[in-house]
Short mmCIF file of C-alpha atoms in Angstrom, two decimals:
data_model
loop_
_atom_site.label_atom_id
_atom_site.label_comp_id
_atom_site.label_asym_id
_atom_site.label_seq_id
_atom_site.Cartn_x
_atom_site.Cartn_y
_atom_site.Cartn_z
CA ILE A 1 -4.96 -31.07 29.21
CA VAL A 2 -6.53 -33.63 26.90
CA SER A 3 -9.78 -33.58 28.86
CA ILE A 4 -10.00 -29.78 28.93
CA GLN A 5 -9.22 -29.39 25.23
CA LYS A 6 -11.77 -32.03 24.31
CA GLU A 7 -14.34 -29.87 26.09
CA TYR A 8 -13.35 -26.90 23.94
CA ALA A 9 -13.59 -28.97 20.76
CA ALA A 10 -17.02 -30.22 21.81
CA ALA A 11 -18.11 -26.62 22.45
CA GLY A 12 -17.26 -25.67 18.86
CA SER A 13 -13.57 -24.76 18.78
CA ASN A 14 -12.07 -25.41 15.36
CA VAL A 15 -8.61 -24.72 16.81
CA VAL A 16 -6.93 -25.36 20.15
CA TYR A 17 -3.67 -23.74 21.21
CA THR A 18 -0.87 -25.88 22.60
CA CYS A 19 -0.28 -25.22 26.30
CA THR A 20 3.14 -23.74 25.55
CA PHE A 21 2.52 -20.05 26.27
CA SER A 22 5.68 -19.80 28.40
CA GLY A 23 7.45 -22.76 26.85
CA ASN A 24 10.56 -20.84 25.77
CA ARG A 25 13.99 -21.31 27.30
CA LEU A 26 14.05 -17.97 29.14
CA LYS A 27 10.78 -18.72 30.95
CA LEU A 28 11.65 -22.36 31.63
CA GLU A 29 14.99 -21.32 33.15
CA GLU A 30 13.01 -19.95 36.10
CA PHE A 31 11.98 -23.53 36.90
CA GLY A 32 15.28 -25.23 36.10
CA LEU A 33 13.83 -26.69 32.88
CA ALA A 34 15.76 -24.81 30.20
CA ASP A 35 17.34 -28.05 28.93
CA GLN A 36 13.90 -29.55 28.26
CA VAL A 37 12.51 -27.00 25.79
CA LEU A 38 12.23 -29.42 22.88
CA GLU A 39 10.66 -32.25 24.85
CA ILE A 40 8.17 -30.06 26.73
CA ASN A 41 6.94 -28.38 23.55
CA ARG A 42 6.82 -31.63 21.58
CA ARG A 43 4.91 -33.44 24.31
CA LEU A 44 2.40 -30.65 24.90
CA ALA A 45 1.72 -30.36 21.17
CA LEU A 46 1.12 -34.10 20.95
CA LEU A 47 -1.36 -33.88 23.84
CA SER A 48 -3.33 -31.21 21.96
CA ARG A 49 -3.24 -33.38 18.85
CA GLU A 50 -4.59 -36.28 20.90
CA ALA A 51 -7.39 -34.07 22.20
CA VAL A 52 -8.71 -32.92 18.80
CA GLY A 53 -7.65 -35.81 16.61
CA ARG A 54 -8.06 -35.23 12.89
CA SER A 55 -11.21 -33.16 13.26
CA GLY A 56 -9.55 -30.08 14.73
CA LEU A 57 -6.49 -27.91 14.21
CA VAL A 58 -3.58 -27.47 16.63
CA ALA A 59 -1.83 -24.10 16.81
CA GLY A 60 1.68 -24.01 18.21
CA ASP A 61 1.58 -21.27 20.86
CA LEU A 62 4.50 -18.83 21.18
CA SER A 63 4.43 -15.85 23.52
CA ILE A 64 6.56 -13.44 25.50
CA THR A 65 10.03 -14.21 26.87
CA GLY A 66 9.66 -11.79 29.77
CA GLN A 67 12.60 -9.70 28.54
CA PHE A 68 12.81 -6.64 26.33
CA ILE A 69 14.70 -6.91 23.04
CA ARG A 70 17.01 -4.32 21.56
CA PRO A 71 16.52 -1.46 20.91
CA PHE A 72 14.06 -1.35 23.84
CA GLY A 73 15.96 -3.67 26.17
CA PRO A 74 19.23 -5.53 26.65
CA MET A 75 18.52 -8.80 24.80
CA PRO A 76 20.13 -9.01 21.34
CA PHE A 77 17.63 -9.54 18.54
CA GLU A 78 19.32 -12.74 17.31
CA THR A 79 19.18 -14.18 20.82
CA ALA A 80 15.39 -13.76 20.79
CA VAL A 81 15.13 -15.35 17.34
CA GLY A 82 17.18 -18.30 18.59
CA VAL A 83 15.01 -18.70 21.70
CA TYR A 84 11.87 -18.91 19.55
CA LYS A 85 13.50 -21.29 17.05
CA GLU A 86 14.11 -23.81 19.85
CA GLN A 87 10.44 -23.73 20.77
CA VAL A 88 9.35 -23.91 17.13
CA LYS A 89 11.43 -27.04 16.60
CA GLY A 90 9.71 -28.83 19.49
CA LEU A 91 6.25 -27.78 18.31
CA LEU A 92 7.00 -28.98 14.80
CA GLU A 93 7.98 -32.37 16.23
CA GLY A 94 4.61 -32.34 17.97
CA ARG A 95 2.86 -31.98 14.57
CA VAL A 96 1.20 -28.58 14.93
CA ASP A 97 -0.81 -27.32 11.95
CA PHE A 98 0.25 -23.69 12.20
CA PHE A 99 1.68 -21.19 14.68
CA VAL A 100 0.11 -18.47 16.79
CA ILE A 101 2.24 -15.72 18.35
CA GLU A 102 0.00 -14.27 21.05
CA THR A 103 -0.28 -11.73 23.86
CA MET A 104 2.65 -9.76 22.46
CA THR A 105 3.31 -6.44 24.18
CA ASP A 106 6.33 -5.47 22.08
CA LEU A 107 6.33 -5.27 18.28
CA GLN A 108 10.03 -6.12 18.10
CA GLU A 109 9.51 -9.35 20.06
CA ALA A 110 6.64 -10.29 17.73
CA ARG A 111 8.96 -9.67 14.77
CA ALA A 112 11.60 -11.97 16.27
CA ALA A 113 9.04 -14.74 16.69
CA ILE A 114 7.75 -14.37 13.10
CA ILE A 115 11.28 -14.54 11.69
CA ALA A 116 12.01 -17.62 13.82
CA VAL A 117 8.99 -19.45 12.40
CA LYS A 118 9.55 -18.33 8.81
CA GLU A 119 13.18 -19.47 8.92
CA SER A 120 12.15 -22.84 10.39
CA CYS A 121 9.17 -23.94 8.29
CA PRO A 122 6.52 -22.82 5.74
CA LEU A 123 3.52 -23.16 8.09
CA PRO A 124 1.06 -20.25 8.46
CA ILE A 125 1.58 -17.69 11.23
CA CYS A 126 -1.06 -15.80 13.23
CA VAL A 127 -0.03 -12.88 15.47
CA THR A 128 -2.11 -11.15 18.12
CA MET A 129 -0.89 -8.10 20.02
CA THR A 130 -2.13 -6.91 23.40
CA PHE A 131 -3.29 -3.29 23.63
CA ASP A 132 -4.27 -1.28 26.69
CA GLU A 133 -7.51 0.67 26.97
CA ASP A 134 -5.92 3.58 25.10
CA GLY A 135 -4.99 1.36 22.16
CA ARG A 136 -1.25 1.06 22.69
CA THR A 137 1.06 -1.85 23.45
CA LEU A 138 3.52 -1.66 26.34
CA THR A 139 6.14 -0.19 23.98
CA GLY A 140 3.71 2.25 22.37
CA THR A 141 2.48 0.56 19.18
CA ASP A 142 -1.05 1.29 17.95
CA PRO A 143 -3.27 -1.30 16.15
CA VAL A 144 -2.78 0.04 12.61
CA THR A 145 1.00 0.28 12.96
CA ALA A 146 1.12 -3.27 14.34
CA LEU A 147 -1.05 -4.60 11.51
CA ILE A 148 0.94 -2.96 8.71
CA THR A 149 4.28 -4.04 10.16
CA LEU A 150 3.26 -7.64 10.85
CA GLN A 151 1.38 -8.36 7.63
CA SER A 152 4.26 -6.84 5.64
CA LEU A 153 6.70 -9.14 7.46
CA GLY A 154 4.65 -12.18 6.49
CA ALA A 155 2.05 -12.84 9.18
CA ASP A 156 -0.90 -14.72 7.63
CA ALA A 157 -3.42 -13.32 10.14
CA VAL A 158 -3.15 -10.44 12.62
CA GLY A 159 -5.26 -9.17 15.49
CA CYS A 160 -5.47 -8.70 19.22
CA ASN A 161 -6.03 -10.76 22.33
CA CYS A 162 -6.14 -10.41 26.11
CA SER A 163 -5.97 -7.12 28.06
CA THR A 164 -9.43 -5.82 27.13
CA GLY A 165 -12.97 -7.06 26.92
CA PRO A 166 -14.85 -7.49 23.63
CA GLU A 167 -16.39 -4.01 23.60
CA THR A 168 -13.01 -2.26 23.55
CA MET A 169 -11.52 -4.79 21.15
CA VAL A 170 -14.19 -3.91 18.58
CA LYS A 171 -12.60 -0.45 18.31
CA PHE A 172 -9.16 -1.91 17.60
CA ILE A 173 -10.50 -4.26 14.90
CA ARG A 174 -12.34 -1.37 13.23
CA GLN A 175 -9.13 0.62 13.14
CA MET A 176 -7.28 -2.26 11.49
CA LYS A 177 -9.91 -3.35 8.97
CA PRO A 178 -9.42 -0.66 6.26
CA TYR A 179 -5.73 -1.66 5.98
CA ALA A 180 -5.98 -5.43 6.50
CA LYS A 181 -4.63 -7.58 3.67
CA VAL A 182 -4.90 -10.66 5.90
CA PRO A 183 -7.66 -12.13 8.13
CA LEU A 184 -8.21 -10.36 11.45
CA ILE A 185 -8.29 -12.15 14.83
CA ALA A 186 -10.03 -11.20 18.07
CA LYS A 187 -9.62 -13.08 21.34
CA PRO A 188 -10.92 -10.77 24.09
CA ASN A 189 -11.01 -11.39 27.81
CA ALA A 190 -14.29 -11.87 29.63
CA GLY A 191 -14.25 -8.18 30.52
CA LEU A 192 -11.66 -6.49 32.69
CA PRO A 193 -10.26 -8.43 35.66
CA LYS A 194 -11.07 -7.50 39.26
CA LEU A 195 -9.33 -8.57 42.44
CA VAL A 196 -11.87 -10.16 44.84
CA ASN A 197 -10.64 -11.68 48.11
CA GLY A 198 -7.15 -11.99 46.69
CA LYS A 199 -8.31 -13.74 43.52
CA THR A 200 -8.56 -12.45 39.95
CA VAL A 201 -12.18 -12.55 38.81
CA PHE A 202 -13.71 -11.82 35.40
CA SER A 203 -17.28 -10.66 35.86
CA MET A 204 -18.61 -10.92 32.28
CA SER A 205 -20.87 -13.95 31.87
CA ALA A 206 -20.75 -16.25 28.86
CA ILE A 207 -24.07 -14.89 27.53
CA GLU A 208 -22.93 -11.28 27.94
CA PHE A 209 -19.67 -12.15 26.20
CA GLY A 210 -21.59 -13.79 23.38
CA ASN A 211 -23.71 -10.70 22.92
CA HIS A 212 -20.62 -8.84 21.67
CA VAL A 213 -19.80 -11.41 18.97
CA ASN A 214 -21.92 -9.77 16.27
CA SER A 215 -20.19 -6.44 16.89
CA LEU A 216 -16.82 -8.09 16.38
CA LEU A 217 -18.05 -9.75 13.19
CA ASP A 218 -19.43 -6.45 11.91
CA ALA A 219 -16.06 -4.83 12.62
CA GLY A 220 -14.39 -7.34 10.30
CA VAL A 221 -13.14 -10.25 12.41
CA ASN A 222 -12.41 -13.50 10.58
CA LEU A 223 -11.13 -15.60 13.50
CA ILE A 224 -12.64 -15.30 16.97
CA GLY A 225 -12.14 -16.88 20.38
CA GLY A 226 -11.86 -16.21 24.08
CA CYS A 227 -8.86 -15.33 26.25
CA CYS A 228 -8.61 -14.82 30.03
CA GLY A 229 -11.72 -15.58 32.02
CA THR A 230 -13.37 -17.62 29.27
CA SER A 231 -14.17 -21.34 29.19
CA PRO A 232 -15.87 -23.89 26.90
CA GLU A 233 -19.17 -22.27 27.87
CA TYR A 234 -18.02 -19.01 26.27
CA ILE A 235 -16.88 -20.83 23.12
CA LYS A 236 -20.30 -22.42 22.87
CA GLU A 237 -21.91 -18.98 22.95
CA ILE A 238 -19.54 -17.78 20.22
CA ASN A 239 -20.21 -20.86 18.10
CA GLU A 240 -23.98 -20.41 18.23
CA ARG A 241 -23.64 -16.86 16.94
CA VAL A 242 -21.09 -17.46 14.18
CA SER A 243 -22.48 -20.73 12.80
CA LYS A 244 -24.57 -18.90 10.18
CA ALA A 245 -22.32 -15.87 9.72
CA ARG A 246 -20.47 -15.25 6.47
CA PRO A 247 -16.75 -14.44 6.71
CA SER A 248 -15.75 -10.82 6.31
CA LEU A 249 -14.09 -10.05 2.99
CA ILE A 250 -10.33 -9.59 3.14
CA CYS A 251 -9.67 -6.57 0.96
CA PRO A 252 -8.46 -3.17 2.16
CA THR A 253 -11.05 -0.45 1.68
CA SER A 254 -8.31 2.05 0.93
CA ASN A 255 -5.46 1.77 -1.60
CA PHE A 256 -2.50 2.68 0.56
CA SER A 257 1.27 2.54 0.87
CA ALA A 258 2.87 2.96 4.26
CA ILE A 259 6.00 2.55 6.32
CA THR A 260 6.21 2.38 10.09
CA SER A 261 8.34 2.81 13.15
CA THR A 262 7.36 1.09 16.38
CA ARG A 263 5.06 3.98 17.28
CA LYS A 264 4.03 5.66 14.04
CA THR A 265 2.76 4.97 10.53
CA VAL A 266 3.47 7.28 7.60
CA PHE A 267 1.14 6.88 4.62
CA PHE A 268 2.04 7.76 1.03
CA GLY A 269 -0.45 8.54 -1.70
CA CYS A 270 -2.48 11.08 -3.62
CA ASN A 271 -4.78 11.77 -0.67
CA GLN A 272 -1.97 11.95 1.89
CA PRO A 273 0.18 14.89 3.00
CA LEU A 274 3.51 15.37 1.27
CA ALA A 275 6.11 13.14 2.92
CA ILE A 276 9.29 15.04 3.73
CA ILE A 277 12.41 12.87 3.87
CA GLY A 278 15.22 14.30 5.98
CA GLU A 279 18.56 13.35 4.40
CA LYS A 280 21.11 14.99 6.71
CA ILE A 281 22.27 11.73 8.33
CA ASN A 282 24.84 11.19 5.60
CA PRO A 283 28.61 11.62 6.14
CA THR A 284 29.28 12.99 2.64
CA GLY A 285 30.77 16.46 3.08
CA LYS A 286 30.24 16.43 6.88
CA LYS A 287 33.61 16.30 8.70
CA LEU A 288 32.16 16.24 12.21
CA LEU A 289 29.79 13.38 11.41
CA GLN A 290 32.62 11.46 9.72
CA GLU A 291 34.88 11.87 12.75
CA GLN A 292 32.19 10.76 15.18
CA LEU A 293 31.16 7.72 13.13
CA ARG A 294 34.79 6.61 13.01
CA GLY A 295 35.21 7.23 16.73
CA ASP A 296 32.02 5.47 17.84
CA ARG A 297 30.40 8.71 19.02
CA THR A 298 26.74 9.45 18.37
CA ALA A 299 26.10 13.07 19.42
CA GLU A 300 25.95 14.39 15.84
CA VAL A 301 23.66 11.59 14.65
CA ARG A 302 21.35 12.32 17.56
CA ARG A 303 21.39 16.05 16.87
CA LEU A 304 20.65 15.65 13.18
CA ALA A 305 17.83 13.17 13.83
CA LEU A 306 16.09 15.31 16.45
CA GLU A 307 16.59 18.53 14.46
CA GLN A 308 14.99 17.07 11.34
CA ALA A 309 12.11 15.44 13.23
CA GLU A 310 11.37 18.65 15.11
CA ASN A 311 11.35 20.61 11.84
CA GLY A 312 8.77 18.40 10.16
CA ALA A 313 10.61 15.49 8.54
CA THR A 314 8.19 12.56 8.29
CA VAL A 315 10.91 10.06 7.29
CA LEU A 316 14.60 10.03 8.23
CA ASP A 317 17.12 8.76 5.67
CA VAL A 318 20.07 6.96 7.28
CA ASN A 319 23.33 6.63 5.34
CA VAL A 320 26.61 5.83 7.09
CA GLY A 321 28.64 4.76 4.04
CA MET A 322 32.19 6.10 3.90
CA PRO A 323 35.76 4.77 3.73
CA GLY A 324 37.39 3.48 6.88
CA ILE A 325 34.44 2.05 8.79
CA ASP A 326 32.53 -1.22 9.01
CA GLU A 327 29.36 0.03 7.29
CA LYS A 328 27.17 -2.92 8.28
CA LYS A 329 28.12 -2.70 11.95
CA LYS A 330 27.70 1.07 11.99
CA MET A 331 24.32 0.99 10.20
CA VAL A 332 22.95 -1.50 12.73
CA GLU A 333 24.25 0.66 15.60
CA VAL A 334 22.61 3.81 14.21
CA VAL A 335 19.27 2.07 13.55
CA ASP A 336 19.42 0.69 17.10
CA LEU A 337 20.13 4.20 18.40
CA LEU A 338 17.41 6.05 16.49
CA SER A 339 14.53 3.56 16.70
CA PRO A 340 13.60 4.25 20.35
CA MET A 341 14.71 7.90 20.18
CA VAL A 342 12.41 9.21 17.44
CA GLU A 343 8.94 8.14 16.29
CA THR A 344 9.85 9.00 12.70
CA PRO A 345 10.16 5.92 10.43
CA LEU A 346 13.55 5.31 8.84
CA CYS A 347 14.69 5.09 5.22
CA LEU A 348 17.74 2.82 4.98
CA ASP A 349 20.25 4.11 2.47
CA SER A 350 23.12 1.90 1.27
CA ALA A 351 24.46 0.42 -1.95
CA ASN A 352 25.49 -2.74 -0.09
CA PRO A 353 22.81 -5.50 0.10
CA GLU A 354 24.44 -7.02 3.22
CA VAL A 355 24.20 -3.69 5.01
CA LEU A 356 20.55 -3.30 4.08
CA GLU A 357 19.63 -6.82 5.18
CA ALA A 358 21.36 -6.43 8.55
CA ALA A 359 19.51 -3.17 9.19
CA LEU A 360 16.12 -4.43 7.97
CA ARG A 361 16.38 -7.49 10.17
CA ILE A 362 16.64 -5.51 13.40
CA TYR A 363 14.52 -2.49 12.44
CA PRO A 364 11.40 -2.55 14.67
CA GLY A 365 8.89 -1.54 12.00
CA ARG A 366 8.44 -1.47 8.22
CA ALA A 367 11.33 0.46 6.70
CA LEU A 368 11.84 2.22 3.37
CA ILE A 369 14.84 1.24 1.21
CA ASN A 370 16.70 3.93 -0.70
CA SER A 371 16.85 2.54 -3.34
CA ILE A 372 16.37 -0.29 -5.87
CA SER A 373 16.76 0.07 -9.63
CA GLY A 374 15.60 -2.02 -12.56
CA GLU A 375 19.17 -3.21 -13.16
CA SER A 376 19.21 -7.02 -13.15
CA GLU A 377 21.95 -7.34 -10.52
CA LYS A 378 20.22 -4.94 -8.13
CA MET A 379 16.85 -6.65 -8.57
CA THR A 380 18.34 -10.13 -8.06
CA LYS A 381 20.01 -9.12 -4.79
CA LEU A 382 17.69 -6.51 -3.30
CA LEU A 383 14.13 -7.55 -4.17
CA PRO A 384 14.33 -10.82 -2.17
CA ILE A 385 15.65 -8.88 0.84
CA ALA A 386 12.84 -6.33 0.60
CA ALA A 387 10.29 -9.14 0.30
CA LYS A 388 11.68 -11.11 3.27
CA TYR A 389 11.43 -8.18 5.66
CA GLY A 390 8.36 -6.55 4.11
CA ALA A 391 10.13 -3.29 3.27
CA MET A 392 8.94 -0.64 0.85
CA PHE A 393 11.49 0.75 -1.58
CA ILE A 394 12.18 3.76 -3.73
CA LEU A 395 12.48 2.55 -7.33
CA LEU A 396 14.85 4.20 -9.77
CA PRO A 397 13.77 3.79 -13.43
CA LEU A 398 17.20 2.52 -14.48
CA CYS A 399 17.92 -0.66 -16.45
CA ASP A 400 21.12 -2.42 -17.48
CA ALA A 401 21.38 -0.03 -20.45
CA GLY A 402 21.20 3.01 -18.17
CA LEU A 403 18.57 5.74 -17.77
CA PRO A 404 16.10 5.75 -20.70
CA GLU A 405 15.57 9.10 -22.35
CA LYS A 406 11.80 8.73 -22.84
CA ALA A 407 9.20 8.69 -20.11
CA ASP A 408 7.30 5.70 -21.48
CA GLU A 409 10.48 3.59 -21.32
CA ARG A 410 11.02 4.62 -17.70
CA ILE A 411 7.39 3.77 -16.92
CA ARG A 412 7.89 0.32 -18.42
CA ILE A 413 10.80 -0.36 -16.04
CA VAL A 414 8.63 0.62 -13.08
CA GLU A 415 5.78 -1.60 -14.27
CA ASP A 416 8.13 -4.55 -14.89
CA VAL A 417 9.49 -4.39 -11.35
#
């Protein structure tokens, strides 16, 4: 490992990844090594540090667990966060400079990894998703939706790696660039793999790979490297082409506000279509819905969600607050139910900060909160929650004294928040 990574550093790599791609407990269990997560990650990080010394950076590499996380699979979200926290601890002991969450095929799993790092340390986080030729992850996320969700959650750089060659990856970077508030990353394969005599072969040469670098730079890439099929020779070709290039500016070319589900982004703004919020998922005055929520049945929630989505709702408000139920538990269950069922992003509606935080934590996108006011208690409790999970919120122009009579006083509350 030290020898190979020294070759990469000599070829021009500013960063090397630790060889911990599958270093999480769930992957190591397959080899009877689940009890060695900390030591394996610590040792591999130290080897990378030895390879680059003080002249290079070491990125702690986190990747897929091989299992799907709720609501798209059986693994509880907190289990996934815990699995990544174990790996993060070992990498921190190995003195990594920052973290990279790579080759992610599921937005929810990427979210779990980000939260694990953020709750463990203040180091920067890079995230790269893997998209197929049609521009979707395995669970259906497009590049713009991934970018908006991840940068809102706190990723310091976002992009794509693996799966495609550089030519296709240029298209994904171009889609992201107008909305990028963080640096963009591209780590393409050396073309698409082919099976030759039982072996996986990448046919794109280092020079051919290098010829695509300028296109990636023009598309707005700030960090660039090579994934499957590449070698130090490919890095050398990249380095020769970027040595005199100026970094792309990091400023969105459009002033936008947006929320997301796993598979869809809804934009708000003067140049956007009117956003219709469906508010029928609310037990107030609905006896059938009240009965089913108390009895752990979901038919009415399903019906109301599908009916509103089919009739043009672009956002679905979810409110389960009523006497006689555990609101936090029920809100999480309903968010879990609706997230894979409808593409429509959700607006989480509760007066209880604990309920909102529980739902935001497991929501596989960027949610909308209904609502936050300018009252000091609400701001103290709710703004940090919205910031932690990158949520947007509806702001009520209320203050501790109540609702101001004059518009300019209401505007001041909005501006202060």
